[in-house]
C-alpha positions as semicolon CSV with decimal commas, in nm:
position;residue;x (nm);y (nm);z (nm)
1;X;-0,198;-1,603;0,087
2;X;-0,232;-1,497;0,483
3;X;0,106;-1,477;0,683
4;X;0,105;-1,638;0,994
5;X;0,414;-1,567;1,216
6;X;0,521;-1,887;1,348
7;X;0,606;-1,978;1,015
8;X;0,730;-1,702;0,870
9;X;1,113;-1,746;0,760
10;X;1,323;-1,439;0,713
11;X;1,569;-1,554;0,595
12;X;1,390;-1,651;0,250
13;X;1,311;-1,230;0,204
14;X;1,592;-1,010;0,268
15;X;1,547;-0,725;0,454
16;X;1,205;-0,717;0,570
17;X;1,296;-0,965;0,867
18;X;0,955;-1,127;1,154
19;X;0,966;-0,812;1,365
20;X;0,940;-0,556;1,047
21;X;0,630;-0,785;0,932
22;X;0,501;-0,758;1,293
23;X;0,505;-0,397;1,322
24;X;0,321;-0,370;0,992
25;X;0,061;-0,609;1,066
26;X;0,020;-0,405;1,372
27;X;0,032;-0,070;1,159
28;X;-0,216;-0,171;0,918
29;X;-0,452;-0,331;1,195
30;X;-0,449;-0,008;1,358
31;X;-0,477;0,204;1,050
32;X;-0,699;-0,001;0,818
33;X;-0,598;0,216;0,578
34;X;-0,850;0,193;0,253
35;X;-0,563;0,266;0,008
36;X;-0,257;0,134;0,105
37;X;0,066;0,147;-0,181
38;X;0,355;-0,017;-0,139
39;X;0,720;0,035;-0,307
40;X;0,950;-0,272;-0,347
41;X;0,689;-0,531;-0,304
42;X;0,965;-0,783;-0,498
43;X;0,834;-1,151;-0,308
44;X;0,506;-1,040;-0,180
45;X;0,569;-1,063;0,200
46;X;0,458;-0,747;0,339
47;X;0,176;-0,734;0,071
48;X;0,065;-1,099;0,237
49;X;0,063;-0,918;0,545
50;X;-0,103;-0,569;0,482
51;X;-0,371;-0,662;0,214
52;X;-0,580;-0,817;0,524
53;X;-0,643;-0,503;0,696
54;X;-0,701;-0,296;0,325
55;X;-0,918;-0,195;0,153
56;X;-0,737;-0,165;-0,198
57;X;-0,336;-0,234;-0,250
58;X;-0,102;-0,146;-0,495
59;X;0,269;-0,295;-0,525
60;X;0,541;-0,123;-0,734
61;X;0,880;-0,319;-0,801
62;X;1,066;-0,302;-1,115
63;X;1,153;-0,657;-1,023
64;X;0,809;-0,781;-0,971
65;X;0,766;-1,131;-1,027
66;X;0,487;-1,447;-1,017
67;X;0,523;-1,473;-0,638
68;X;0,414;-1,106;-0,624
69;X;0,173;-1,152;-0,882
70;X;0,075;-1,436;-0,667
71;X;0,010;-1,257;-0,360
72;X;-0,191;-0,960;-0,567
73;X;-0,445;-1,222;-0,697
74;X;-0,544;-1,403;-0,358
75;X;-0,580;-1,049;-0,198
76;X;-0,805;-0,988;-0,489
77;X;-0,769;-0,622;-0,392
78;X;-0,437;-0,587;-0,493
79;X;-0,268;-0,526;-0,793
80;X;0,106;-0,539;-0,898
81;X;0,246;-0,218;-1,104
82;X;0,619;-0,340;-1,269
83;X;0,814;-0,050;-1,313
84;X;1,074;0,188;-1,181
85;X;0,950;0,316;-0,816
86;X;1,109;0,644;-0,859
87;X;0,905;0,699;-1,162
88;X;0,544;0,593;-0,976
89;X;0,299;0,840;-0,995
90;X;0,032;0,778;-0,774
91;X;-0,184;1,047;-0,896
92;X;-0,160;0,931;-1,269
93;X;-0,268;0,605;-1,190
94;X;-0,608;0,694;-1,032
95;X;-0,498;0,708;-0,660
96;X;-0,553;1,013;-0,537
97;X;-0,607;0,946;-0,175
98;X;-0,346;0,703;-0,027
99;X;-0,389;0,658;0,378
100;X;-0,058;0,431;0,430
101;X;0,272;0,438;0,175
102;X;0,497;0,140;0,285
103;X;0,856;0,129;0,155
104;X;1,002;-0,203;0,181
105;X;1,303;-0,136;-0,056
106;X;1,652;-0,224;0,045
107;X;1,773;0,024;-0,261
């Protein structure tokens, strides 16, 4: 799934409104991180827009759902991790060297 912005419609996604997707488009095309993680991925809209520019993504969102799932698989270097993002461990889970930690949680 690519994100383009003239059709992107925040008010379908909650808080992460055109100008927050933007500025992390921008981020990660500046960045290109190779490990980017991500906590509250929930709908998959700033995973859409940061996979591009990564080399390998990871999503945590105790609510994550198909549409994230959705996202994960046409990145094909993403995964989704469901589970509480307070109880993440990075480390545990084989990253050890993130370059960019989004968090895109209204909670």
């Amino acid at each position: 799934m690519t994100w383009n912005p003239a059709d992107y419609d925040d008010r379908a996604i909650g808080p992460m409104g055109l100008h927050d997707a933007i500025l992390l488009d921008a981020i990660c095309s500046y960045v290109r991180p190779r490990v980017y993680l991500e906590y509250g991925g929930l709908l998959g809209h700033s995973l859409a827009v940061a996979a591009p520019h990564c080399g390998y993504c990871v999503s945590v969102d105790d609510n994550a759902g198909e549409r994230l799932r959705e996202v994960a698989r046409t990145a094909i270097t993403a995964r989704v991790v469901k589970g509480d993002m307070a109880e993440y461990d990075p480390t545990a889970d084989g990253l050890h060297n993130v370059d960019l930690v989004f968090v895109d949680a209204s909670h």
